[in-house]
mmCIF file of C-alpha atoms in Angstrom:
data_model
loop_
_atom_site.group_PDB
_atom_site.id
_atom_site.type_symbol
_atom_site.label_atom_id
_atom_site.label_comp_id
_atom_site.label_asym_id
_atom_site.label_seq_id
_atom_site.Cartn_x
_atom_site.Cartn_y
_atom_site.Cartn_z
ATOM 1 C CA UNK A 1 -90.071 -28.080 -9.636
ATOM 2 C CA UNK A 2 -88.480 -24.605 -9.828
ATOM 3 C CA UNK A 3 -86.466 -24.669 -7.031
ATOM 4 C CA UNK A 4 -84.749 -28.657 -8.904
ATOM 5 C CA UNK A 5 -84.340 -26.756 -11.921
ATOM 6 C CA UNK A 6 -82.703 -23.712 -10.149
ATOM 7 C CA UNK A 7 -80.802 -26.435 -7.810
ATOM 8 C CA UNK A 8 -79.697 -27.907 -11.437
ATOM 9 C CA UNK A 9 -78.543 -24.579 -12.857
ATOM 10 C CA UNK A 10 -76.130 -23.659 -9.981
ATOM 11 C CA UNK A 11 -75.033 -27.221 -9.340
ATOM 12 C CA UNK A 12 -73.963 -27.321 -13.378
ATOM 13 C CA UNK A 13 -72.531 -23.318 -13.526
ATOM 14 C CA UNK A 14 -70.267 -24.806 -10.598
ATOM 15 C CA UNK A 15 -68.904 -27.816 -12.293
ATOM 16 C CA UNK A 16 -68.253 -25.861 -15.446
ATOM 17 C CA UNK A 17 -66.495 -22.481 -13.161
ATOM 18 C CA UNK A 18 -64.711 -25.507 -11.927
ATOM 19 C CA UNK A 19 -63.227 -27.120 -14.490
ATOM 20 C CA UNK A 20 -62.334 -23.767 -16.499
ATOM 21 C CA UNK A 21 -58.980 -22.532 -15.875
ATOM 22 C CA UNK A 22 -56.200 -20.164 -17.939
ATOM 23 C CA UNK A 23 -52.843 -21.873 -19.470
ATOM 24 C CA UNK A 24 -50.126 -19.209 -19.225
ATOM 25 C CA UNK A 25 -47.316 -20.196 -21.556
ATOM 26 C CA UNK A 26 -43.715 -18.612 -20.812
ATOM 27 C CA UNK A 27 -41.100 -18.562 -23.314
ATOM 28 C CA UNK A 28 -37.621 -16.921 -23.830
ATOM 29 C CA UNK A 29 -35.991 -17.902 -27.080
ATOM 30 C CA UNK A 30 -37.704 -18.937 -30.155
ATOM 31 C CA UNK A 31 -34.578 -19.860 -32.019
ATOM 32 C CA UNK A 32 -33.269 -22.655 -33.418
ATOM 33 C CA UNK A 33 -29.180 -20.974 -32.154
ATOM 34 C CA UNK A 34 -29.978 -20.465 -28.812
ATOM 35 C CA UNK A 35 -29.610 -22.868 -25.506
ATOM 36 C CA UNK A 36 -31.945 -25.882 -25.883
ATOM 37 C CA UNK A 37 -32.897 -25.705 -22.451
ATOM 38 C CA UNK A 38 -34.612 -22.169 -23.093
ATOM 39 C CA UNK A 39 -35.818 -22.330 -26.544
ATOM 40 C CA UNK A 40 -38.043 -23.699 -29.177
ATOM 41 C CA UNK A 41 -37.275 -23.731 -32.518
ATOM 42 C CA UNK A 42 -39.319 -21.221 -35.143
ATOM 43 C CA UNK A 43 -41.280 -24.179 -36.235
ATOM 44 C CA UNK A 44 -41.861 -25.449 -33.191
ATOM 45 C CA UNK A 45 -43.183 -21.848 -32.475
ATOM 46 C CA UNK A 46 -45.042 -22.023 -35.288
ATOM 47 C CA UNK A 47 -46.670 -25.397 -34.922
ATOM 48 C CA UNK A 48 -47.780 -24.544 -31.180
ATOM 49 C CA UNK A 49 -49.547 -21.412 -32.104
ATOM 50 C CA UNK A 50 -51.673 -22.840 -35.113
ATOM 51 C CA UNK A 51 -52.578 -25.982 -32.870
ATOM 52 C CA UNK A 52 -54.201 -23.226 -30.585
ATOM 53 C CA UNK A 53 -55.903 -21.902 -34.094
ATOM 54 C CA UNK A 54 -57.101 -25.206 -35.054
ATOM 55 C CA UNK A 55 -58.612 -26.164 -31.854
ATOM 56 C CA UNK A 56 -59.866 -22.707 -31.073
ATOM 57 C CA UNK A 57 -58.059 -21.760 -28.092
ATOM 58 C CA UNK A 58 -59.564 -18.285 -26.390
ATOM 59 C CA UNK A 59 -55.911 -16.595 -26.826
ATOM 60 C CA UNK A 60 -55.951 -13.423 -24.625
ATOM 61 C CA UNK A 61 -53.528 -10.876 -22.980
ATOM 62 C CA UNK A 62 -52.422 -11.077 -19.818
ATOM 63 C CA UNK A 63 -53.631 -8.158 -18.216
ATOM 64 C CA UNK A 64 -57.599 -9.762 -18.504
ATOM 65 C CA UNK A 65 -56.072 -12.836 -16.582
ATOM 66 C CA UNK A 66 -54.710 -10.718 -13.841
ATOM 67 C CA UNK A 67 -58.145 -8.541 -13.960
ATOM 68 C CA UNK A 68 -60.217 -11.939 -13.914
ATOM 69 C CA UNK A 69 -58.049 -13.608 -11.134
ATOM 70 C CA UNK A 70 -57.893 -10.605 -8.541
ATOM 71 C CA UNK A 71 -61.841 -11.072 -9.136
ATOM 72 C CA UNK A 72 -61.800 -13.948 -8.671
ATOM 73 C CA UNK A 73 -64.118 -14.601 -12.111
ATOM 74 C CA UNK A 74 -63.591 -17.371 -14.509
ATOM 75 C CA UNK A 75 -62.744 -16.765 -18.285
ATOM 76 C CA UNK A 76 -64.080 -18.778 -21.088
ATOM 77 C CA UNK A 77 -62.835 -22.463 -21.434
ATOM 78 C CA UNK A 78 -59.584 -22.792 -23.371
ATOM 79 C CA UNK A 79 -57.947 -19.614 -22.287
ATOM 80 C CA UNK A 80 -54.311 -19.162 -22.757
ATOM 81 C CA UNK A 81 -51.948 -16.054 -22.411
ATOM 82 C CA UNK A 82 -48.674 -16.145 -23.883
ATOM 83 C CA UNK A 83 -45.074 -14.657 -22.487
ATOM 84 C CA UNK A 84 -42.186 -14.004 -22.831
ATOM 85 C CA UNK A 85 -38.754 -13.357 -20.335
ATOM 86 C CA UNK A 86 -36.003 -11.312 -20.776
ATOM 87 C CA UNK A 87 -36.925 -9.453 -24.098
ATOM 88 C CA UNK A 88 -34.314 -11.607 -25.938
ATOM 89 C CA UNK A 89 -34.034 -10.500 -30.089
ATOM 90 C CA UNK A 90 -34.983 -13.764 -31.087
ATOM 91 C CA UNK A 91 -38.858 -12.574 -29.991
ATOM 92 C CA UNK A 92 -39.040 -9.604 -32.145
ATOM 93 C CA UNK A 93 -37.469 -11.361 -35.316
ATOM 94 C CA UNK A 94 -38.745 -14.837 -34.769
ATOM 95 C CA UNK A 95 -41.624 -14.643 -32.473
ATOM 96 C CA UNK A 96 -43.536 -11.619 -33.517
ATOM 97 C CA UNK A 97 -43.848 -12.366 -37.250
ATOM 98 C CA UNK A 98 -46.147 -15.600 -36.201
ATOM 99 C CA UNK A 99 -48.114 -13.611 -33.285
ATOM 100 C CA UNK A 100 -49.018 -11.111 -35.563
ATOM 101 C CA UNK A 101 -49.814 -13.274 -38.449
ATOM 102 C CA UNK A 102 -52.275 -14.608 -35.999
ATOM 103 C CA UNK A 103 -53.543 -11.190 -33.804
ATOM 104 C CA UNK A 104 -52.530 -13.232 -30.806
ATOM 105 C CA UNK A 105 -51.505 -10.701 -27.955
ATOM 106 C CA UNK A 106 -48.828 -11.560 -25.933
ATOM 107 C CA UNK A 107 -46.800 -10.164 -22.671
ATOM 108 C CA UNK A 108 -42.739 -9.561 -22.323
ATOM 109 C CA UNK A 109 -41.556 -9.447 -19.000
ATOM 110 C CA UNK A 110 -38.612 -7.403 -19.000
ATOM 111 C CA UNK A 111 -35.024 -6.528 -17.272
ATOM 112 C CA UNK A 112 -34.313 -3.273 -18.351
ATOM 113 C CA UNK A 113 -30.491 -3.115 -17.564
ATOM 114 C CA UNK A 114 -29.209 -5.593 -20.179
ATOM 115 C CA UNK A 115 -31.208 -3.576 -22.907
ATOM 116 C CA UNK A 116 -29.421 -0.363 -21.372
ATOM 117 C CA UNK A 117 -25.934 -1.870 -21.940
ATOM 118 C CA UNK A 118 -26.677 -2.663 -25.261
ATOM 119 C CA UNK A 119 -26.313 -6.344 -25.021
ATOM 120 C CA UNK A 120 -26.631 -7.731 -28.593
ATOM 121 C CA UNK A 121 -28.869 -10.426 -28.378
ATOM 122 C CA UNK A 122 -31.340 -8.779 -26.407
ATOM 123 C CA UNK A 123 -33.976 -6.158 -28.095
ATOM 124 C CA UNK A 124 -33.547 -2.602 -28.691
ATOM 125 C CA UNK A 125 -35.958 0.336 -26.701
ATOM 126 C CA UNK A 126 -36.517 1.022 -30.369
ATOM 127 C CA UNK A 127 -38.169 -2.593 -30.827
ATOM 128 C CA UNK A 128 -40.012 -3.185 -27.565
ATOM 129 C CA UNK A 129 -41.726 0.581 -28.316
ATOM 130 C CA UNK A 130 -42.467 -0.927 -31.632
ATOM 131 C CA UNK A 131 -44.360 -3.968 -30.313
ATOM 132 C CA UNK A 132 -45.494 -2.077 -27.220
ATOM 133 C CA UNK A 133 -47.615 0.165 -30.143
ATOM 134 C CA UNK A 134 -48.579 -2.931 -31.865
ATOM 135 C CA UNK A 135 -50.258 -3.972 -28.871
ATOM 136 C CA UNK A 136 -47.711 -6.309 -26.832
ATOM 137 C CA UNK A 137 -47.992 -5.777 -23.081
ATOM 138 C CA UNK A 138 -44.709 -4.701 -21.270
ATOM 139 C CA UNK A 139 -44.181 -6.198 -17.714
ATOM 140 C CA UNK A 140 -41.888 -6.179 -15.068
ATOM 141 C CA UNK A 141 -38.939 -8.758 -14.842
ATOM 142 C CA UNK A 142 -36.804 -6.570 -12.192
ATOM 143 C CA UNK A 143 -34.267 -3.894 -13.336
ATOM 144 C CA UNK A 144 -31.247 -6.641 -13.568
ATOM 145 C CA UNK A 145 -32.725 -9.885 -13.523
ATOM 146 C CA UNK A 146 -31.224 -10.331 -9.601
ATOM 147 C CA UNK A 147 -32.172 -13.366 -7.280
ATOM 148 C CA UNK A 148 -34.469 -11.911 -5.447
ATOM 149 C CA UNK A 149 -33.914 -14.555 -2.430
ATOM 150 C CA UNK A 150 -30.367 -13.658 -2.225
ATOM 151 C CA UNK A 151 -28.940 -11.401 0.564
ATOM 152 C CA UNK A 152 -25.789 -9.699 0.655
ATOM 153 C CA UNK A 153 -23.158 -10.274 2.939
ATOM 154 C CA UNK A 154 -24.214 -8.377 6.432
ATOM 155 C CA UNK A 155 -27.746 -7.347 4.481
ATOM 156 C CA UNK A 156 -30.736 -7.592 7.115
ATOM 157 C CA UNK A 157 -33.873 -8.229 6.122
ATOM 158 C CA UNK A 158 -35.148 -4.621 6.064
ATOM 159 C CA UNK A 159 -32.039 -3.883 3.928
ATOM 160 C CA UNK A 160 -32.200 -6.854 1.184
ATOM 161 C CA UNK A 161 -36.433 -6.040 0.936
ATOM 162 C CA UNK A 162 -35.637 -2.452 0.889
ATOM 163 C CA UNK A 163 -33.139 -3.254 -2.063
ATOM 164 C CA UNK A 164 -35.122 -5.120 -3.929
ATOM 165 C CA UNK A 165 -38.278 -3.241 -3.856
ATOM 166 C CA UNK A 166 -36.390 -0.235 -5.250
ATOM 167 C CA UNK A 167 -35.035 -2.865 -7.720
ATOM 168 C CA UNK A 168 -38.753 -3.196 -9.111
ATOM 169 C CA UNK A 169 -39.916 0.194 -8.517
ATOM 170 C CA UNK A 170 -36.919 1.253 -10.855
ATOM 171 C CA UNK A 171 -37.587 -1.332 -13.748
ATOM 172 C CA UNK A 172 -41.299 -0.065 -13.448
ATOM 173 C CA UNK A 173 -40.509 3.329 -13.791
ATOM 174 C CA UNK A 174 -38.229 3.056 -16.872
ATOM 175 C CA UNK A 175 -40.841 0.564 -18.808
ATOM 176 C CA UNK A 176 -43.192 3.373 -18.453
ATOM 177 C CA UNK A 177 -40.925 5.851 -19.264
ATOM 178 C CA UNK A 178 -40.276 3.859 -22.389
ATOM 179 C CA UNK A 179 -44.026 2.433 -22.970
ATOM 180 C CA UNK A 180 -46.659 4.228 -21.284
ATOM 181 C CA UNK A 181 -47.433 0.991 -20.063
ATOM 182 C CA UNK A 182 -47.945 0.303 -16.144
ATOM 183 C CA UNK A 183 -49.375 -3.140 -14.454
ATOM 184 C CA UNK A 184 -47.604 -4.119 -11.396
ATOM 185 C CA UNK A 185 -46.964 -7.617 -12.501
ATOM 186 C CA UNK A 186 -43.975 -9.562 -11.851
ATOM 187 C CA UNK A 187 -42.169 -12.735 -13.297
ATOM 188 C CA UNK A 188 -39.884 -13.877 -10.367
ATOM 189 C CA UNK A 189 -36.042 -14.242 -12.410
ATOM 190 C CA UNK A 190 -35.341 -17.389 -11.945
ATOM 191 C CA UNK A 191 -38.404 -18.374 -10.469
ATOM 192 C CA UNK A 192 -37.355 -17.616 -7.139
ATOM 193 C CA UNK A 193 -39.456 -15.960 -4.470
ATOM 194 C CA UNK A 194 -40.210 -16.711 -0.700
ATOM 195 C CA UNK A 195 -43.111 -15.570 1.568
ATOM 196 C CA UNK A 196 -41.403 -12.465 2.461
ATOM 197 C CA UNK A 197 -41.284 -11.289 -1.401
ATOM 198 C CA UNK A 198 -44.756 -12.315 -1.849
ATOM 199 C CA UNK A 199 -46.192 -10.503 1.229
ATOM 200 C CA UNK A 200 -43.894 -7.300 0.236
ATOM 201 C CA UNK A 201 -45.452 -7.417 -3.382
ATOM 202 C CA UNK A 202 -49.131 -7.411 -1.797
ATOM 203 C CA UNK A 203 -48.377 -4.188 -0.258
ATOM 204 C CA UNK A 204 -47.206 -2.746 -3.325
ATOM 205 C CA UNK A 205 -50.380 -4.073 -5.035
ATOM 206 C CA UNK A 206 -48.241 -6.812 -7.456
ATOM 207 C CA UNK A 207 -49.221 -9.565 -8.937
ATOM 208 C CA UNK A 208 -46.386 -12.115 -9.910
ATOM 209 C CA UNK A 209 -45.970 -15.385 -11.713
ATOM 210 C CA UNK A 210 -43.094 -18.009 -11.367
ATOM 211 C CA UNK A 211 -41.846 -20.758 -13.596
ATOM 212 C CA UNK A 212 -43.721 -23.795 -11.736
ATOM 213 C CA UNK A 213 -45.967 -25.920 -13.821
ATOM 214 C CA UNK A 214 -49.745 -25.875 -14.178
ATOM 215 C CA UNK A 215 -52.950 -23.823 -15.115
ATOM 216 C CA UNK A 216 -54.131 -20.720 -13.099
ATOM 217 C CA UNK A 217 -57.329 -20.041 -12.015
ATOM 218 C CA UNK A 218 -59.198 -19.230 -8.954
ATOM 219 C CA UNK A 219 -57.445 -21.127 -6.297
ATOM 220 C CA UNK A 220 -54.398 -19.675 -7.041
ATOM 221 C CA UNK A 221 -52.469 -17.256 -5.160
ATOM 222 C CA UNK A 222 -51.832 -14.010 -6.917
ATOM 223 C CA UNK A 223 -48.254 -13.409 -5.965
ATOM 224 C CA UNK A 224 -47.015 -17.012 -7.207
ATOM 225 C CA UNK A 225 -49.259 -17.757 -10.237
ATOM 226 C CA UNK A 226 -48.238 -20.721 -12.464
ATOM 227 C CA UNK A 227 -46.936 -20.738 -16.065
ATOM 228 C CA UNK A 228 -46.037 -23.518 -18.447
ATOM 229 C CA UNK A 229 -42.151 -23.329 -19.703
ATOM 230 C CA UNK A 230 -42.033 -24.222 -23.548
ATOM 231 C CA UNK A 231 -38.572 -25.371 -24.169
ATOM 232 C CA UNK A 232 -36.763 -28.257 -24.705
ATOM 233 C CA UNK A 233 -37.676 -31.155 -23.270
ATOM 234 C CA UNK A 234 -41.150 -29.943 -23.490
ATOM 235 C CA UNK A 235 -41.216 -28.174 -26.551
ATOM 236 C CA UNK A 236 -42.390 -30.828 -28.646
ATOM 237 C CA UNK A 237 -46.121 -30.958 -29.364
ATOM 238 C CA UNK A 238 -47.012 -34.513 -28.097
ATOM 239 C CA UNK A 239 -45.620 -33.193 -24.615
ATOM 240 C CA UNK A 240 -47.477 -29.675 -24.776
ATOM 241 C CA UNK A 241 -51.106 -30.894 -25.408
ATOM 242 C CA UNK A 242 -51.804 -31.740 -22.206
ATOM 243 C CA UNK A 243 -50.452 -28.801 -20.653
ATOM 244 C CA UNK A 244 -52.244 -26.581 -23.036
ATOM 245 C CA UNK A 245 -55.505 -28.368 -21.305
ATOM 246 C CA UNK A 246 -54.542 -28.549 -18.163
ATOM 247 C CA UNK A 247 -57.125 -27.260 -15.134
ATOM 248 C CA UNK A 248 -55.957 -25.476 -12.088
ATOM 249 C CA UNK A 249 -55.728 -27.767 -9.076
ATOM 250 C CA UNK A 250 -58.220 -27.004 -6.591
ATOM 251 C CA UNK A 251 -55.972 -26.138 -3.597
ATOM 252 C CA UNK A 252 -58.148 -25.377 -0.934
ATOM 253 C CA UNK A 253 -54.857 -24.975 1.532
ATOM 254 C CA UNK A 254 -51.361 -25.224 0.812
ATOM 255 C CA UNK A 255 -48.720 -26.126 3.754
ATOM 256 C CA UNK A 256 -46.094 -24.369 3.499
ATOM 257 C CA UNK A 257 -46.594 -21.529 1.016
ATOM 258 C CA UNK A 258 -42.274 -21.085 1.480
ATOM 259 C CA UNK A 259 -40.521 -21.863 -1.400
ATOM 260 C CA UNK A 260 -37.280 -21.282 0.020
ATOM 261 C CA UNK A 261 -35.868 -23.968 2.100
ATOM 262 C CA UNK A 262 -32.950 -24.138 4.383
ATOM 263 C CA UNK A 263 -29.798 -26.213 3.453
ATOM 264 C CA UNK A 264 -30.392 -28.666 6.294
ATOM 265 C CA UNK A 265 -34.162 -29.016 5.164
ATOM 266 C CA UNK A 266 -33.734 -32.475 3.021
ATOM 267 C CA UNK A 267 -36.495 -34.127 1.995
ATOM 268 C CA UNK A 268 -39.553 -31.042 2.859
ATOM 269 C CA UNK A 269 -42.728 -32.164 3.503
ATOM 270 C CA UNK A 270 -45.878 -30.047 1.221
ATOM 271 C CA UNK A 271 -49.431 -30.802 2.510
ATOM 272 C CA UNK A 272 -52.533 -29.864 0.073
ATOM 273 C CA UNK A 273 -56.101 -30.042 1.264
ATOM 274 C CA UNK A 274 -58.021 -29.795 -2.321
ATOM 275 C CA UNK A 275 -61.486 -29.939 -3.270
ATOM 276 C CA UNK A 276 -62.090 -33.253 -4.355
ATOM 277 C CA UNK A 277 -65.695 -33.182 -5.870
ATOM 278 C CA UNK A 278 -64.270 -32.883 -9.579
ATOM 279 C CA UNK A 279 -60.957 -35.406 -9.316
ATOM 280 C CA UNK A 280 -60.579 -39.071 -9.567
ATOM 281 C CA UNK A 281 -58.763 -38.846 -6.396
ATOM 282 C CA UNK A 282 -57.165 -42.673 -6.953
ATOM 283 C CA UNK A 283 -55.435 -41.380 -9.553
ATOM 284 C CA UNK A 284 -53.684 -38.728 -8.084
ATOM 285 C CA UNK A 285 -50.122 -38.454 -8.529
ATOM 286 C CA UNK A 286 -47.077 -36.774 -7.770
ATOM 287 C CA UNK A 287 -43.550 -36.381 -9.344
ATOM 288 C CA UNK A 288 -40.359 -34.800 -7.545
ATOM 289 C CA UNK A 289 -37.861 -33.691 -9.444
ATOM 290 C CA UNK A 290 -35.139 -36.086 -10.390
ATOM 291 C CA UNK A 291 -36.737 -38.846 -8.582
ATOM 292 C CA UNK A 292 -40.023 -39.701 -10.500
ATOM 293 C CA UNK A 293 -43.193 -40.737 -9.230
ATOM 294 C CA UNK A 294 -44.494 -40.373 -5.581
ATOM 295 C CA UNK A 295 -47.632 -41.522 -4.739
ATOM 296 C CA UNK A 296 -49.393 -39.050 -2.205
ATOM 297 C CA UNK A 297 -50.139 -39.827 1.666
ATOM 298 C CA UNK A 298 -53.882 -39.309 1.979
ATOM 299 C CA UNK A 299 -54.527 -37.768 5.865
ATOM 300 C CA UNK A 300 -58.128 -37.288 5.432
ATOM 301 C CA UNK A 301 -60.951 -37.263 2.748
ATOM 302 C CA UNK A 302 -59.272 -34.220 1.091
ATOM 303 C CA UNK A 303 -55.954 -33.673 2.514
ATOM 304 C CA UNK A 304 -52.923 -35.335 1.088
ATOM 305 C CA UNK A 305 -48.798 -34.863 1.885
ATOM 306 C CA UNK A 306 -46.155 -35.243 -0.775
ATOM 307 C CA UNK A 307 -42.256 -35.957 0.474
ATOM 308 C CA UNK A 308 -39.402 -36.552 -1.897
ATOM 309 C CA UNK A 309 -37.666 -39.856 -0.917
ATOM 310 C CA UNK A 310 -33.896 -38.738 -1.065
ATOM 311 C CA UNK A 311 -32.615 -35.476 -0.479
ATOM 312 C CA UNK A 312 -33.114 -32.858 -2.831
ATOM 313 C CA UNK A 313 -30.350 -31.037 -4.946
ATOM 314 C CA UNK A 314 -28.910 -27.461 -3.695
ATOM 315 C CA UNK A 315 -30.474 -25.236 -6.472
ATOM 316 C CA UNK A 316 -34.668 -25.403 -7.294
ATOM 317 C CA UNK A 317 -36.351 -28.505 -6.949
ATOM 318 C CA UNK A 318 -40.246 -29.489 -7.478
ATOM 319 C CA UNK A 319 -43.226 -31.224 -6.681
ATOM 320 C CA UNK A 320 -45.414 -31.769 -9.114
ATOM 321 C CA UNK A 321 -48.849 -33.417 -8.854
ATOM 322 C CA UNK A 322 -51.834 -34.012 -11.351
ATOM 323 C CA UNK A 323 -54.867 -36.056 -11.148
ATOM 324 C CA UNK A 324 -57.891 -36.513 -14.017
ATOM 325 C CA UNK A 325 -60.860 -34.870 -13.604
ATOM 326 C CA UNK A 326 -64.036 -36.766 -13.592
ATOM 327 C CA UNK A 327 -66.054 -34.543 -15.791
ATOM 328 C CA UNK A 328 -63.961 -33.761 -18.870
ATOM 329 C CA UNK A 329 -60.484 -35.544 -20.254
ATOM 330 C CA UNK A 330 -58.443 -33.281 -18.675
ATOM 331 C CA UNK A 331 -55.943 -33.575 -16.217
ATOM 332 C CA UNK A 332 -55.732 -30.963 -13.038
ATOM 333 C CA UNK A 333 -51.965 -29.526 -12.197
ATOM 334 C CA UNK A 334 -50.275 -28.350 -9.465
ATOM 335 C CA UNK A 335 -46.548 -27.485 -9.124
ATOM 336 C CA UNK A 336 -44.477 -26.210 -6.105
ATOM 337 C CA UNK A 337 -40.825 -25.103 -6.162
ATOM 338 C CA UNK A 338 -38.287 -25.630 -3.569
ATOM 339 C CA UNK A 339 -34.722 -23.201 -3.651
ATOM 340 C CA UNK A 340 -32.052 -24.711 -1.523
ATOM 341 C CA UNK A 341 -28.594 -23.798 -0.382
ATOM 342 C CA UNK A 342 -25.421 -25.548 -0.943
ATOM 343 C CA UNK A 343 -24.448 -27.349 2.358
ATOM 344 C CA UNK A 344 -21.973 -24.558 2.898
ATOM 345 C CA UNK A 345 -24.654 -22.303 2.523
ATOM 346 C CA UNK A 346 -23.483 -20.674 -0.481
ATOM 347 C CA UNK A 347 -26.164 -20.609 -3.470
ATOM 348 C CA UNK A 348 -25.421 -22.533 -6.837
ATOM 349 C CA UNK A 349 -23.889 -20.205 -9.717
ATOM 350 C CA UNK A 350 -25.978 -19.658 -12.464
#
């Protein structure tokens, strides 16, 4: 009878580690002036971080995600961390009033070098030290918010990862220069990063999050951690619930990890073996960017492939997949970005 009862204990602390996941929420403007495609309003702003009030969200900084993930330990249900790129003004006069009418910590991932040319609409050093002391964690965005992926004419490799580890080391050095504040975590500018980035940032002893879609958790790799963008057309609440309680997917294998594809690599192919014990696997799903719903290719009992029907676009591209989980009304999430070439080669302007 003992040994059931044990049996029953670890079978149910496994189905709840499971199902527990963190939401990391990335914003850059909350402004109602700024480019739609990056922004929510200051109501909308408002709105979101009362809904976590009201349904009593576990709102905590980033720094104990990154602890519990490199653990590998799960935080309490309903965890979310909040972020910020850029350091754009709009968070200190905007933002900040709300997050510190509520005590809810939050992260800004910073580029240090438009703040050192004085650029108007981004914050002063005299404003991130102020929210630094008031308890907002300062992270590392790179020194000038550079494609990482992009080599310069004649570069090699050791060259272009030389560069752009220096390009990190640099920004890290000034924000604790400025801060005190030191924790080897990255947000990719633009999202962009390929295995070679990822496996450099190990060795420095990174972590680093992109701008895919879905929660983070224990499956997920540390140097390409999901976060939720809040802007427009997903800035509205209706949109954001489910994100907010979203689960991690449980990717047991991911083929390929490369997010960078060549220009003559159409339509790639992204194979996930997951554990299935927790999903209502029938209802799994996929979306590819600008082309809509994709219903997976199911190889075995727990592997599935995803392939966009048409070509995708030069620029980023995604695959995006969810499923409902058996145990709870939640949905699990998984995103994957793609960054590809012109034809020509070249890479689109931004």
């Amino acid at each position: 009878m003992k040994l059931v009862c044990k049996l029953i204990l670890i079978l149910g602390f496994f189905v709840i580690s499971s199902v527990q996941a963190t939401v990391i929420l990335q914003y850059h403007h909350v402004s109602s002036d700024t480019p739609a495609i990056t922004s929510v309003t200051p109501e909308q702003f408002a709105e979101q971080m009362q809904y976590l009030v009201d349904h009593e969200f576990n709102v905590v900084p980033l720094s104990k995600v990154i602890t519990a993930l490199k653990k590998k330990q799960t935080l309490p249900n309903k965890t979310v961390a909040i972020t910020f790129d850029d350091g754009y003004r709009t968070i200190y006069e905007n933002a900040r009033p709300i997050l510190n009418e509520y005590d809810f910590p939050y992260t800004m991932f910073l580029a240090s070098k438009p703040i050192e040319q004085g650029f108007k609409n981004m914050m002063s050093w005299k404003q991130i030290q102020t929210i630094a002391k008031e308890g907002a964690e300062i992270m590392n965005h790179t020194y000038d918010h550079v494609h990482l992926i992009r080599m310069r004419p004649n570069e090699s490799q050791t060259q272009w990862l030389t560069r752009i580890k220096s390009n990190i080391e640099k920004n890290e050095t000034i924000i604790k220069q400025y801060t005190g504040q030191n924790f080897k975590a990255l947000a990719y500018p633009y999202g962009e990063y390929n295995t070679h980035i990822m496996r450099m940032l190990t060795e420095m002893g990174y972590v680093a999050f992109g701008q895919h879609s879905g929660a983070a958790g224990v499956y997920s790799s540390l140097t390409a951690l999901p976060r939720f963008p809040v802007a427009v057309p997903f800035s509205k609440m209706s949109a954001l619930k489910v994100k907010i309680h979203s689960l991690a997917m449980p990717v047991l294998k991911q083929q390929p990890i490369e997010s960078q594809i060549d220009k003559d690599q159409h339509r790639p192919t992204l194979t996930l073996t997951i554990d299935t014990h927790d999903i209502r696997k029938s209802q799994l799903m996929c979306y590819v960017s600008h082309q809509g719903a994709h219903l997976p290719v199911w190889i075995n009992d727990n592997t599935f492939t995803i392939q966009a029907k048409r070509a995708l676009a030069a620029g980023r591209s995604r695959y995006n997949c969810t499923v409902p989980s058996k145990t709870s009304n939640r949905y699990y999430w998984f995103s994957h970005t793609w960054v590809k070439p012109k034809p020509n080669g070249e890479w689109v302007k931004e």
